[in-house]
């Protein structure tokens, strides 16, 4: 994970933008399922298509975040709704 953690709090360098990655998927129905869940939570997703081992895949991300409160709020929504994620920059 590309963040520092101290006393269970995430500290963000305000000059760095962070993203929440929800996964990389090869099947469109998986992309649609995640986008529908996040849309109902009021989170806007960004899709990035690229080739991985000769297959077209889609990476789903949310962000950028350079505000700790907004990042924390989005992470809490995802966690409360059992949606896996990682924080990247």
mmCIF file of N, CA and C in Angstrom, residues 3-80:
data_model
loop_
_atom_site.group_PDB
_atom_site.id
_atom_site.type_symbol
_atom_site.label_atom_id
_atom_site.label_comp_id
_atom_site.label_asym_id
_atom_site.label_seq_id
_atom_site.Cartn_x
_atom_site.Cartn_y
_atom_site.Cartn_z
ATOM 1 N N UNK A 3 0.695 4.292 1.308
ATOM 2 C CA UNK A 3 0.375 5.339 2.268
ATOM 3 C C UNK A 3 1.062 4.989 3.572
ATOM 4 N N UNK A 4 1.197 5.974 4.439
ATOM 5 C CA UNK A 4 1.796 5.690 5.734
ATOM 6 C C UNK A 4 0.699 5.631 6.788
ATOM 7 N N UNK A 5 0.911 4.782 7.750
ATOM 8 C CA UNK A 5 -0.108 4.610 8.775
ATOM 9 C C UNK A 5 0.544 4.727 10.144
ATOM 10 N N UNK A 6 -0.059 5.532 11.015
ATOM 11 C CA UNK A 6 0.457 5.715 12.360
ATOM 12 C C UNK A 6 -0.726 5.895 13.292
ATOM 13 N N UNK A 7 -0.753 5.138 14.353
ATOM 14 C CA UNK A 7 -1.860 5.201 15.321
ATOM 15 C C UNK A 7 -3.212 5.004 14.637
ATOM 16 N N UNK A 8 -3.267 4.085 13.668
ATOM 17 C CA UNK A 8 -4.490 3.733 12.945
ATOM 18 C C UNK A 8 -5.066 4.880 12.126
ATOM 19 N N UNK A 9 -4.310 5.918 11.873
ATOM 20 C CA UNK A 9 -4.775 7.034 11.041
ATOM 21 C C UNK A 9 -3.923 7.104 9.782
ATOM 22 N N UNK A 10 -4.552 7.461 8.673
ATOM 23 C CA UNK A 10 -3.827 7.605 7.424
ATOM 24 C C UNK A 10 -3.396 9.057 7.284
ATOM 25 N N UNK A 11 -2.115 9.280 7.044
ATOM 26 C CA UNK A 11 -1.592 10.620 6.830
ATOM 27 C C UNK A 11 -1.234 10.774 5.361
ATOM 28 N N UNK A 12 -1.724 11.811 4.750
ATOM 29 C CA UNK A 12 -1.542 12.009 3.322
ATOM 30 C C UNK A 12 -0.722 13.259 3.074
ATOM 31 N N UNK A 13 0.263 13.142 2.208
ATOM 32 C CA UNK A 13 1.015 14.292 1.734
ATOM 33 C C UNK A 13 0.100 15.037 0.774
ATOM 34 N N UNK A 14 -0.251 16.280 1.083
ATOM 35 C CA UNK A 14 -1.251 17.009 0.306
ATOM 36 C C UNK A 14 -0.811 17.291 -1.122
ATOM 37 N N UNK A 15 0.472 17.116 -1.427
ATOM 38 C CA UNK A 15 0.951 17.336 -2.786
ATOM 39 C C UNK A 15 0.800 16.088 -3.656
ATOM 40 N N UNK A 16 0.469 14.964 -3.050
ATOM 41 C CA UNK A 16 0.325 13.705 -3.768
ATOM 42 C C UNK A 16 -1.159 13.379 -3.903
ATOM 43 N N UNK A 17 -1.540 12.924 -5.082
ATOM 44 C CA UNK A 17 -2.925 12.501 -5.286
ATOM 45 C C UNK A 17 -3.020 10.998 -5.061
ATOM 46 N N UNK A 18 -4.047 10.589 -4.372
ATOM 47 C CA UNK A 18 -4.291 9.183 -4.095
ATOM 48 C C UNK A 18 -5.558 8.741 -4.804
ATOM 49 N N UNK A 19 -5.581 7.457 -5.147
ATOM 50 C CA UNK A 19 -6.723 6.847 -5.806
ATOM 51 C C UNK A 19 -7.124 5.611 -5.028
ATOM 52 N N UNK A 20 -8.368 5.216 -5.174
ATOM 53 C CA UNK A 20 -8.842 3.958 -4.617
ATOM 54 C C UNK A 20 -9.049 3.017 -5.794
ATOM 55 N N UNK A 21 -8.330 1.903 -5.789
ATOM 56 C CA UNK A 21 -8.492 0.917 -6.853
ATOM 57 C C UNK A 21 -9.424 -0.174 -6.364
ATOM 58 N N UNK A 22 -10.455 -0.445 -7.172
ATOM 59 C CA UNK A 22 -11.436 -1.459 -6.814
ATOM 60 C C UNK A 22 -11.148 -2.796 -7.474
ATOM 61 N N UNK A 23 -10.235 -2.816 -8.411
ATOM 62 C CA UNK A 23 -9.851 -4.081 -9.027
ATOM 63 C C UNK A 23 -9.586 -3.943 -10.502
ATOM 64 N N UNK A 24 -9.101 -5.050 -11.076
ATOM 65 C CA UNK A 24 -8.871 -5.173 -12.512
ATOM 66 C C UNK A 24 -9.661 -6.389 -12.969
ATOM 67 N N UNK A 25 -10.527 -6.180 -13.952
ATOM 68 C CA UNK A 25 -11.460 -7.220 -14.360
ATOM 69 C C UNK A 25 -11.383 -7.495 -15.852
ATOM 70 N N UNK A 26 -11.515 -8.776 -16.226
ATOM 71 C CA UNK A 26 -11.515 -9.170 -17.625
ATOM 72 C C UNK A 26 -12.933 -9.311 -18.160
ATOM 73 N N UNK A 27 -13.905 -9.453 -17.277
ATOM 74 C CA UNK A 27 -15.291 -9.672 -17.704
ATOM 75 C C UNK A 27 -16.125 -8.423 -17.468
ATOM 76 N N UNK A 28 -16.866 -8.033 -18.499
ATOM 77 C CA UNK A 28 -17.650 -6.799 -18.441
ATOM 78 C C UNK A 28 -18.711 -6.843 -17.347
ATOM 79 N N UNK A 29 -19.313 -8.003 -17.101
ATOM 80 C CA UNK A 29 -20.352 -8.065 -16.066
ATOM 81 C C UNK A 29 -19.778 -7.749 -14.680
ATOM 82 N N UNK A 30 -18.497 -8.076 -14.456
ATOM 83 C CA UNK A 30 -17.879 -7.731 -13.174
ATOM 84 C C UNK A 30 -17.714 -6.219 -13.046
ATOM 85 N N UNK A 31 -17.295 -5.585 -14.138
ATOM 86 C CA UNK A 31 -17.152 -4.129 -14.164
ATOM 87 C C UNK A 31 -18.507 -3.473 -13.899
ATOM 88 N N UNK A 32 -19.528 -3.946 -14.592
ATOM 89 C CA UNK A 32 -20.878 -3.389 -14.439
ATOM 90 C C UNK A 32 -21.397 -3.548 -13.008
ATOM 91 N N UNK A 33 -21.114 -4.683 -12.388
ATOM 92 C CA UNK A 33 -21.581 -4.950 -11.017
ATOM 93 C C UNK A 33 -20.941 -3.968 -10.030
ATOM 94 N N UNK A 34 -19.628 -3.777 -10.139
ATOM 95 C CA UNK A 34 -18.932 -2.856 -9.233
ATOM 96 C C UNK A 34 -19.380 -1.417 -9.475
ATOM 97 N N UNK A 35 -19.496 -1.035 -10.736
ATOM 98 C CA UNK A 35 -19.931 0.340 -11.056
ATOM 99 C C UNK A 35 -21.334 0.608 -10.515
ATOM 100 N N UNK A 36 -22.228 -0.365 -10.615
ATOM 101 C CA UNK A 36 -23.590 -0.195 -10.106
ATOM 102 C C UNK A 36 -23.581 -0.010 -8.586
ATOM 103 N N UNK A 37 -22.820 -0.840 -7.882
ATOM 104 C CA UNK A 37 -22.746 -0.728 -6.421
ATOM 105 C C UNK A 37 -22.185 0.620 -5.991
ATOM 106 N N UNK A 38 -21.099 1.061 -6.642
ATOM 107 C CA UNK A 38 -20.479 2.321 -6.244
ATOM 108 C C UNK A 38 -21.351 3.516 -6.632
ATOM 109 N N UNK A 39 -22.049 3.404 -7.737
ATOM 110 C CA UNK A 39 -22.944 4.473 -8.171
ATOM 111 C C UNK A 39 -24.064 4.681 -7.152
ATOM 112 N N UNK A 40 -24.608 3.592 -6.627
ATOM 113 C CA UNK A 40 -25.659 3.694 -5.605
ATOM 114 C C UNK A 40 -25.131 4.357 -4.329
ATOM 115 N N UNK A 41 -23.822 4.282 -4.104
ATOM 116 C CA UNK A 41 -23.205 4.910 -2.935
ATOM 117 C C UNK A 41 -22.803 6.359 -3.202
ATOM 118 N N UNK A 42 -23.007 6.815 -4.439
ATOM 119 C CA UNK A 42 -22.659 8.184 -4.792
ATOM 120 C C UNK A 42 -21.192 8.372 -5.156
ATOM 121 N N UNK A 43 -20.496 7.282 -5.461
ATOM 122 C CA UNK A 43 -19.085 7.349 -5.819
ATOM 123 C C UNK A 43 -18.937 7.226 -7.336
ATOM 124 N N UNK A 44 -18.175 8.121 -7.927
ATOM 125 C CA UNK A 44 -17.930 8.087 -9.365
ATOM 126 C C UNK A 44 -16.681 7.272 -9.648
ATOM 127 N N UNK A 45 -16.813 6.301 -10.532
ATOM 128 C CA UNK A 45 -15.675 5.467 -10.882
ATOM 129 C C UNK A 45 -15.079 5.910 -12.215
ATOM 130 N N UNK A 46 -13.802 5.644 -12.363
ATOM 131 C CA UNK A 46 -13.091 5.863 -13.619
ATOM 132 C C UNK A 46 -12.620 4.505 -14.111
ATOM 133 N N UNK A 47 -12.755 4.275 -15.403
ATOM 134 C CA UNK A 47 -12.343 3.007 -15.996
ATOM 135 C C UNK A 47 -11.121 3.227 -16.874
ATOM 136 N N UNK A 48 -10.183 2.306 -16.782
ATOM 137 C CA UNK A 48 -9.006 2.344 -17.643
ATOM 138 C C UNK A 48 -8.859 0.968 -18.270
ATOM 139 N N UNK A 49 -8.962 0.911 -19.596
ATOM 140 C CA UNK A 49 -8.819 -0.343 -20.318
ATOM 141 C C UNK A 49 -7.382 -0.511 -20.775
ATOM 142 N N UNK A 50 -6.881 -1.733 -20.658
ATOM 143 C CA UNK A 50 -5.556 -2.038 -21.166
ATOM 144 C C UNK A 50 -5.414 -3.542 -21.338
ATOM 145 N N UNK A 51 -4.392 -3.922 -22.077
ATOM 146 C CA UNK A 51 -4.129 -5.326 -22.344
ATOM 147 C C UNK A 51 -3.268 -5.899 -21.214
ATOM 148 N N UNK A 52 -3.648 -7.066 -20.726
ATOM 149 C CA UNK A 52 -2.899 -7.768 -19.691
ATOM 150 C C UNK A 52 -2.812 -9.219 -20.115
ATOM 151 N N UNK A 53 -1.606 -9.685 -20.384
ATOM 152 C CA UNK A 53 -1.392 -11.059 -20.853
ATOM 153 C C UNK A 53 -2.253 -11.397 -22.065
ATOM 154 N N UNK A 54 -2.368 -10.445 -22.977
ATOM 155 C CA UNK A 54 -3.115 -10.667 -24.207
ATOM 156 C C UNK A 54 -4.622 -10.550 -24.082
ATOM 157 N N UNK A 55 -5.116 -10.157 -22.925
ATOM 158 C CA UNK A 55 -6.561 -10.014 -22.713
ATOM 159 C C UNK A 55 -6.890 -8.564 -22.376
ATOM 160 N N UNK A 56 -8.002 -8.095 -22.906
ATOM 161 C CA UNK A 56 -8.470 -6.758 -22.567
ATOM 162 C C UNK A 56 -9.029 -6.777 -21.153
ATOM 163 N N UNK A 57 -8.517 -5.899 -20.300
ATOM 164 C CA UNK A 57 -8.986 -5.807 -18.919
ATOM 165 C C UNK A 57 -9.383 -4.368 -18.619
ATOM 166 N N UNK A 58 -10.151 -4.212 -17.565
ATOM 167 C CA UNK A 58 -10.597 -2.897 -17.134
ATOM 168 C C UNK A 58 -10.246 -2.698 -15.673
ATOM 169 N N UNK A 59 -9.503 -1.621 -15.398
ATOM 170 C CA UNK A 59 -9.174 -1.242 -14.026
ATOM 171 C C UNK A 59 -10.219 -0.222 -13.573
ATOM 172 N N UNK A 60 -10.771 -0.439 -12.393
ATOM 173 C CA UNK A 60 -11.767 0.477 -11.838
ATOM 174 C C UNK A 60 -11.119 1.244 -10.691
ATOM 175 N N UNK A 61 -11.148 2.577 -10.810
ATOM 176 C CA UNK A 61 -10.574 3.420 -9.762
ATOM 177 C C UNK A 61 -11.536 4.543 -9.396
ATOM 178 N N UNK A 62 -11.345 5.066 -8.199
ATOM 179 C CA UNK A 62 -12.078 6.233 -7.708
ATOM 180 C C UNK A 62 -11.026 7.259 -7.315
ATOM 181 N N UNK A 63 -11.245 8.497 -7.676
ATOM 182 C CA UNK A 63 -10.296 9.547 -7.301
ATOM 183 C C UNK A 63 -9.956 10.413 -8.477
ATOM 184 N N UNK A 64 -9.052 11.310 -8.305
ATOM 185 C CA UNK A 64 -8.025 11.430 -7.270
ATOM 186 C C UNK A 64 -8.547 12.100 -6.003
ATOM 187 N N UNK A 65 -7.862 11.791 -4.904
ATOM 188 C CA UNK A 65 -8.111 12.409 -3.611
ATOM 189 C C UNK A 65 -6.837 13.098 -3.148
ATOM 190 N N UNK A 66 -6.940 14.332 -2.729
ATOM 191 C CA UNK A 66 -5.821 14.987 -2.058
ATOM 192 C C UNK A 66 -6.316 15.591 -0.748
ATOM 193 N N UNK A 67 -7.479 15.119 -0.309
ATOM 194 C CA UNK A 67 -8.108 15.562 0.926
ATOM 195 C C UNK A 67 -8.382 14.329 1.775
ATOM 196 N N UNK A 68 -7.780 14.251 2.944
ATOM 197 C CA UNK A 68 -7.899 13.077 3.808
ATOM 198 C C UNK A 68 -9.341 12.769 4.193
ATOM 199 N N UNK A 69 -10.129 13.791 4.473
ATOM 200 C CA UNK A 69 -11.513 13.552 4.882
ATOM 201 C C UNK A 69 -12.324 12.891 3.776
ATOM 202 N N UNK A 70 -12.123 13.343 2.529
ATOM 203 C CA UNK A 70 -12.855 12.735 1.414
ATOM 204 C C UNK A 70 -12.399 11.305 1.171
ATOM 205 N N UNK A 71 -11.100 11.057 1.270
ATOM 206 C CA UNK A 71 -10.584 9.703 1.112
ATOM 207 C C UNK A 71 -11.142 8.794 2.200
ATOM 208 N N UNK A 72 -11.105 9.244 3.436
ATOM 209 C CA UNK A 72 -11.628 8.450 4.554
ATOM 210 C C UNK A 72 -13.115 8.152 4.369
ATOM 211 N N UNK A 73 -13.872 9.131 3.915
ATOM 212 C CA UNK A 73 -15.312 8.943 3.713
ATOM 213 C C UNK A 73 -15.572 7.888 2.640
ATOM 214 N N UNK A 74 -14.844 7.969 1.535
ATOM 215 C CA UNK A 74 -15.020 6.995 0.463
ATOM 216 C C UNK A 74 -14.624 5.591 0.928
ATOM 217 N N UNK A 75 -13.503 5.488 1.652
ATOM 218 C CA UNK A 75 -13.061 4.187 2.159
ATOM 219 C C UNK A 75 -14.076 3.595 3.133
ATOM 220 N N UNK A 76 -14.647 4.428 3.985
ATOM 221 C CA UNK A 76 -15.657 3.944 4.933
ATOM 222 C C UNK A 76 -16.898 3.427 4.199
ATOM 223 N N UNK A 77 -17.341 4.155 3.186
ATOM 224 C CA UNK A 77 -18.490 3.699 2.387
ATOM 225 C C UNK A 77 -18.210 2.338 1.756
ATOM 226 N N UNK A 78 -17.034 2.187 1.200
ATOM 227 C CA UNK A 78 -16.678 0.925 0.559
ATOM 228 C C UNK A 78 -16.607 -0.206 1.582
ATOM 229 N N UNK A 79 -15.948 0.045 2.700
ATOM 230 C CA UNK A 79 -15.818 -0.972 3.738
ATOM 231 C C UNK A 79 -17.185 -1.371 4.298
ATOM 232 N N UNK A 80 -18.030 -0.378 4.585
ATOM 233 C CA UNK A 80 -19.361 -0.642 5.131
ATOM 234 C C UNK A 80 -20.236 -1.436 4.175
#
